[in-house]
Coordinates of C-alpha atoms in Angstrom, one line a residue:
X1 CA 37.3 20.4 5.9
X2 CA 36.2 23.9 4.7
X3 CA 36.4 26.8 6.7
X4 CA 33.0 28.4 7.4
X5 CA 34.0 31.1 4.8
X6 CA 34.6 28.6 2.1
X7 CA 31.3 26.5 2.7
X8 CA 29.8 30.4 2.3
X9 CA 31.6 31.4 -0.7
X10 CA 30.6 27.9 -2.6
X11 CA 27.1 28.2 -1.3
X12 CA 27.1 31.8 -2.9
X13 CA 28.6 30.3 -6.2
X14 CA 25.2 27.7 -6.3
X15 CA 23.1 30.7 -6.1
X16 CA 24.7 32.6 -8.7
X17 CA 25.2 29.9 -11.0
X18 CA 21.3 29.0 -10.3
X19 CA 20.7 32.7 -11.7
X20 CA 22.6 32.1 -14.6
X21 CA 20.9 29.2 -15.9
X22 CA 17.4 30.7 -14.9
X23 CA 18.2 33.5 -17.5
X24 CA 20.1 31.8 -19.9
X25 CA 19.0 28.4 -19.9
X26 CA 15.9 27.0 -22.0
X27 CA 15.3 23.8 -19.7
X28 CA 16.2 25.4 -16.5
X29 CA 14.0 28.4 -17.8
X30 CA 11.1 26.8 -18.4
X31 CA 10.7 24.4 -15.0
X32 CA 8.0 25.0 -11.9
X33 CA 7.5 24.2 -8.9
X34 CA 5.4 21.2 -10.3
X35 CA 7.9 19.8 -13.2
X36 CA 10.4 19.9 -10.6
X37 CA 8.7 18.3 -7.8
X38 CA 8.8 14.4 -9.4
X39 CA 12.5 14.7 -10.1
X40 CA 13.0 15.7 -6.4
X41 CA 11.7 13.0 -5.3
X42 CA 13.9 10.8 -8.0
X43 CA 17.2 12.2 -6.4
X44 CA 15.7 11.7 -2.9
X45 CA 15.5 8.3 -3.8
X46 CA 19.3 7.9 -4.8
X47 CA 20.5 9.6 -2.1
X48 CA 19.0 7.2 0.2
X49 CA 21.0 4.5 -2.5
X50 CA 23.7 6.2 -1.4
X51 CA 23.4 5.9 1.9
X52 CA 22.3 2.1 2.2
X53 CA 25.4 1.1 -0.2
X54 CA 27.4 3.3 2.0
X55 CA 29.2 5.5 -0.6
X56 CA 30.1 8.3 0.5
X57 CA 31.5 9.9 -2.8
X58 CA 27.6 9.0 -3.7
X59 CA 26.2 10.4 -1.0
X60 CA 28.2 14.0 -1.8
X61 CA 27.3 14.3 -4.9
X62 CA 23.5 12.9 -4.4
X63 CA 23.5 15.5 -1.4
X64 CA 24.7 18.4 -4.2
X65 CA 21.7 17.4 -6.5
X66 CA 19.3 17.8 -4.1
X67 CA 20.6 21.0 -3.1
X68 CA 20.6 22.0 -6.0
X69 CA 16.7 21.6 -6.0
X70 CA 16.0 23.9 -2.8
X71 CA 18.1 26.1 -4.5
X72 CA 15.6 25.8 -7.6
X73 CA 12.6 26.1 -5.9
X74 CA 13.9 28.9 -4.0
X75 CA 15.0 31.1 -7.3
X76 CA 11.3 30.2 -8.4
X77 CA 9.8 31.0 -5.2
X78 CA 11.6 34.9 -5.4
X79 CA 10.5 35.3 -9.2
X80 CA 6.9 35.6 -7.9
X81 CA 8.0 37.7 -4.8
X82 CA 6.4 34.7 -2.5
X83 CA 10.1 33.9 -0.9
X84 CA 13.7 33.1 -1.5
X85 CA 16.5 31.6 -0.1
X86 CA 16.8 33.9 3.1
X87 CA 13.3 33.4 4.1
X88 CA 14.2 29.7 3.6
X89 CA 16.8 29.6 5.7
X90 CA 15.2 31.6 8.4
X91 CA 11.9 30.1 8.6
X92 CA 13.8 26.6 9.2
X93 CA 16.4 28.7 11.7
X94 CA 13.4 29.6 13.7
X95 CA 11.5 26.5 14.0
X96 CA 14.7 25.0 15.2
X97 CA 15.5 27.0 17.9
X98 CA 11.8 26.9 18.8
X99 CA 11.6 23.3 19.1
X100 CA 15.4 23.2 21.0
X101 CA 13.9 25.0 24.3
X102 CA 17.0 22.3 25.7
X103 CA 18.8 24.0 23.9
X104 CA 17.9 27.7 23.5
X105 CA 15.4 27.7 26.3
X106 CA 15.5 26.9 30.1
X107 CA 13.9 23.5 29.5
X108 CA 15.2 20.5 30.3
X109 CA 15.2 17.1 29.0
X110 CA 16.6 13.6 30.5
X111 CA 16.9 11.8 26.9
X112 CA 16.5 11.6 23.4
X113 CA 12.7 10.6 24.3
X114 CA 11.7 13.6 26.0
X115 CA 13.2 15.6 23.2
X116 CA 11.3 13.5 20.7
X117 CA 7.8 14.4 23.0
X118 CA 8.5 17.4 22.9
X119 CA 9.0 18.4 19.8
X120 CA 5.4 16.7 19.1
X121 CA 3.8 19.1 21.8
X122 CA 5.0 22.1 20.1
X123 CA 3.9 21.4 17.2
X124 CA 0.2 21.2 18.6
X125 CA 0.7 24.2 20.4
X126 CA 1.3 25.6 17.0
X127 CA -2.0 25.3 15.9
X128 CA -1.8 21.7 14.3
X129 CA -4.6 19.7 15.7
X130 CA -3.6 15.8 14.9
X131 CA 0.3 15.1 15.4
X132 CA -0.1 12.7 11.9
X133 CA -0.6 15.8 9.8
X134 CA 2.9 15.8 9.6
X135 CA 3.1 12.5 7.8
X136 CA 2.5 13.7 3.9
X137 CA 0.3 11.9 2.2
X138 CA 2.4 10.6 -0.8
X139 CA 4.8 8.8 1.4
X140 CA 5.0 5.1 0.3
X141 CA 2.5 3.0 2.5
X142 CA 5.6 1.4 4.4
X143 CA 7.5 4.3 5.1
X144 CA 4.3 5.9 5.9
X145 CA 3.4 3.5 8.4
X146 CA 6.6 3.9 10.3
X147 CA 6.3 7.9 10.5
X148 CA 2.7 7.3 12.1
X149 CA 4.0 5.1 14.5
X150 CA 6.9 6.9 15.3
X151 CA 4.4 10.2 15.5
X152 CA 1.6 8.6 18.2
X153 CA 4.3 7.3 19.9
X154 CA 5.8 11.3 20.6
X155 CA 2.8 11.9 22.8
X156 CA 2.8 8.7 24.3
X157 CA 0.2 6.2 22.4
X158 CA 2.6 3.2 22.2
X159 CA 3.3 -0.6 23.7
X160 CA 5.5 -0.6 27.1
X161 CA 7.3 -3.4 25.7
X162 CA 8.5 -5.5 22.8
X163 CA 6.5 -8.8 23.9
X164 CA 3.3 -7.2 23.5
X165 CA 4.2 -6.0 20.3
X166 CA 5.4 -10.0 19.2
X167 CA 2.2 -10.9 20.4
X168 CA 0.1 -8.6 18.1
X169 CA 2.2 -9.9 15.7
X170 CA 1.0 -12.9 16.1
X171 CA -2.6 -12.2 16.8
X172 CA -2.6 -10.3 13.6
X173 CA -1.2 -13.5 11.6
X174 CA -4.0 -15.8 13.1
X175 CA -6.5 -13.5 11.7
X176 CA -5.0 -13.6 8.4
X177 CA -4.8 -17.1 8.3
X178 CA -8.4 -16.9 9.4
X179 CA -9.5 -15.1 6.2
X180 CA -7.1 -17.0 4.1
X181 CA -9.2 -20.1 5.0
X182 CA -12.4 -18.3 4.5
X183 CA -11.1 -17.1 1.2
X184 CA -12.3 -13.7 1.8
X185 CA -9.9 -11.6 -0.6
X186 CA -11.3 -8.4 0.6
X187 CA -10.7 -9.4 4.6
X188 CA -7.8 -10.9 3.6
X189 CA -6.0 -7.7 2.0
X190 CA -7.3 -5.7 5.0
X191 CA -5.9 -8.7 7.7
X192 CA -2.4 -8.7 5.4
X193 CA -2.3 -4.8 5.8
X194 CA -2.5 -5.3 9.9
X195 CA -0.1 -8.0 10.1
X196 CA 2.5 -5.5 8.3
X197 CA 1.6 -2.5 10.2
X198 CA 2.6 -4.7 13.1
X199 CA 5.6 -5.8 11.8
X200 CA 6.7 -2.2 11.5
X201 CA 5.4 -1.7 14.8
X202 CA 8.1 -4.7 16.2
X203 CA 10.5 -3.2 13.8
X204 CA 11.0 0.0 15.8
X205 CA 11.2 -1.8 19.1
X206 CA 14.0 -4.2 17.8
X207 CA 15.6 -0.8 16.5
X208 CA 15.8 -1.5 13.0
X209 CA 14.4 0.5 10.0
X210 CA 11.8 -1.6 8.0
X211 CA 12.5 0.3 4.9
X212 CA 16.1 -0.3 4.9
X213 CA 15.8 -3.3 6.3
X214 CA 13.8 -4.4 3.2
X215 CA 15.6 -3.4 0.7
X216 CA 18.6 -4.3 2.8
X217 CA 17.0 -7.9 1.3
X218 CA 16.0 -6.6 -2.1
X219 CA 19.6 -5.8 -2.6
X220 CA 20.5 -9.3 -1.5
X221 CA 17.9 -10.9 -3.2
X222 CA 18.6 -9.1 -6.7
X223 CA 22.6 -9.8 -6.3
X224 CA 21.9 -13.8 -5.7
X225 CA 19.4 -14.0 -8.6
X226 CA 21.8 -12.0 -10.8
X227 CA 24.2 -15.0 -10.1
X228 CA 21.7 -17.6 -10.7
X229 CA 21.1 -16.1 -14.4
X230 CA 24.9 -15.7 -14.7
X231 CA 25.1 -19.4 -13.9
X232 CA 22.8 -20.7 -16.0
X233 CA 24.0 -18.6 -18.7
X234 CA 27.5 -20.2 -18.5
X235 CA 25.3 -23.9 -19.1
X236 CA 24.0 -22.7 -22.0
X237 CA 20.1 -22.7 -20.6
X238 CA 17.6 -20.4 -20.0
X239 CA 16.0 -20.0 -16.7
X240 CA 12.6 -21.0 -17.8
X241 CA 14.3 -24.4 -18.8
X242 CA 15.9 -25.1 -15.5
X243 CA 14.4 -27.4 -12.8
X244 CA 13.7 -25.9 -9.3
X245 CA 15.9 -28.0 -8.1
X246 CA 18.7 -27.1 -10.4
X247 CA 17.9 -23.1 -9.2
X248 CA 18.5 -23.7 -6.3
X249 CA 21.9 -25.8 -6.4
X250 CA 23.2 -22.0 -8.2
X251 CA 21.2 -20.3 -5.0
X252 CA 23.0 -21.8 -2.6
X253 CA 26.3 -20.9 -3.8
X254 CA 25.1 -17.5 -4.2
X255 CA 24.3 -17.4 -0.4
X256 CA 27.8 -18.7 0.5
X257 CA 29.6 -16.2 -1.3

């Protein structure tokens, strides 16, 4: 691995590199803050590819891109004398050792659940008054859910154990099929959103991330079906011509493979 004074040097050739095509560049010239924002959140999005498929030659250069993006914002940020990449750095420096008293502090904890707590507390004691206003709004609604959860639980609003958490489950599913007999759409869509909230809920207490988890099956799902189409394209048929039952012959070998 690189010395510290390497990782330095290279972090000081981004920066210069970044002013470069700031002054000489017409795309990179004319991006804000907002044009940039929707393509951070595209390489956010393949990093996390990245890291599901495991690649780690992915995950460098994915990790480089986004850099490259705090970097950006950071160049933009100095332009109108608001902040650059110092104040960046410190700013994050500072929060950390303020929420570290384990660390930096004479605090101390027992486990990674106390620190967790913790960290929630001190962010109320810096002048946040809900600990969910550090979920962002334009998280997706399953991600979001998860962050909530994992939030209320930081100051203690959570289920002692996993049963009670099966059994909401299943509370929440009766009252779905409840409104699915009534044929209620509206009660329906609200009853569906419960039962997933609760899912996510279980998820966390079986220790398993329900976003990866679900595309964990996307993946899986798109890799079988991809088989199926290769199959049936070997016949000489289109899908739409194929029985079920046919399908699902082609399925079943994609599941053994």
């Amino acid at each position: 691995m690189n010395s510290r004074t390497l990782q330095l040097q290279a972090f000081e050739r981004l920066l210069n590199i970044m002013d470069d095509l700031r002054e000489k560049c017409p795309w990179d010239k004319k991006q804000t803050l907002q044009t940039l924002r929707h393509l951070t959140i595209e390489e956010t999005y393949e990093l996390g590819d990245a890291i599901l498929d495991n690649d780690l030659t992915e995950v460098k250069k994915e990790l480089g891109d986004l850099l490259l993006h705090i970097v950006f914002y950071a160049k933009i940020g100095s332009e109108t004398n608001d902040f650059d990449i110092a104040d960046v750095c410190n700013e994050i420096c500072e929060k950390l050792i303020y929420r570290h008293p384990h660390i930096y502090g004479d605090v101390e904890v027992k486990d990674e659940e106390e620190v967790k707590q913790n960290w929630e507390k001190l962010k109320l004691k810096e002048g946040k008054k809900s600990v969910l206003e550090g979920v962002p709004k334009s998280l997706p609604a399953l991600v979001k859910a998860s962050r909530i959860q994992d939030k209320v639980k930081g100051v203690g609003f959570d289920w002692e154990e996993p049963q009670q958490v099966w059994d909401k489950v299943q509370e929440e599913l009766n009252e779905l099929q409840v409104e699915v007999e009534a044929k209620d759409q509206d009660k329906i869509e609200s009853e569906f959103g419960d039962v997933l909230f609760s899912m996510i809920n279980y998820a966390r207490f079986l220790n398993v991330n329900p976003e990866d988890a679900l595309e964990r099956t996307n993946k899986k799902f798109i890799k079988r079906f991809q088989y199926l189409e290769s199959k049936a394209g070997e016949l000489g048929k289109p899908l739409s011509d194929m029985s079920l039952a046919e399908m699902d012959v082609f399925w079943n070998e994609a599941k053994k493979l």
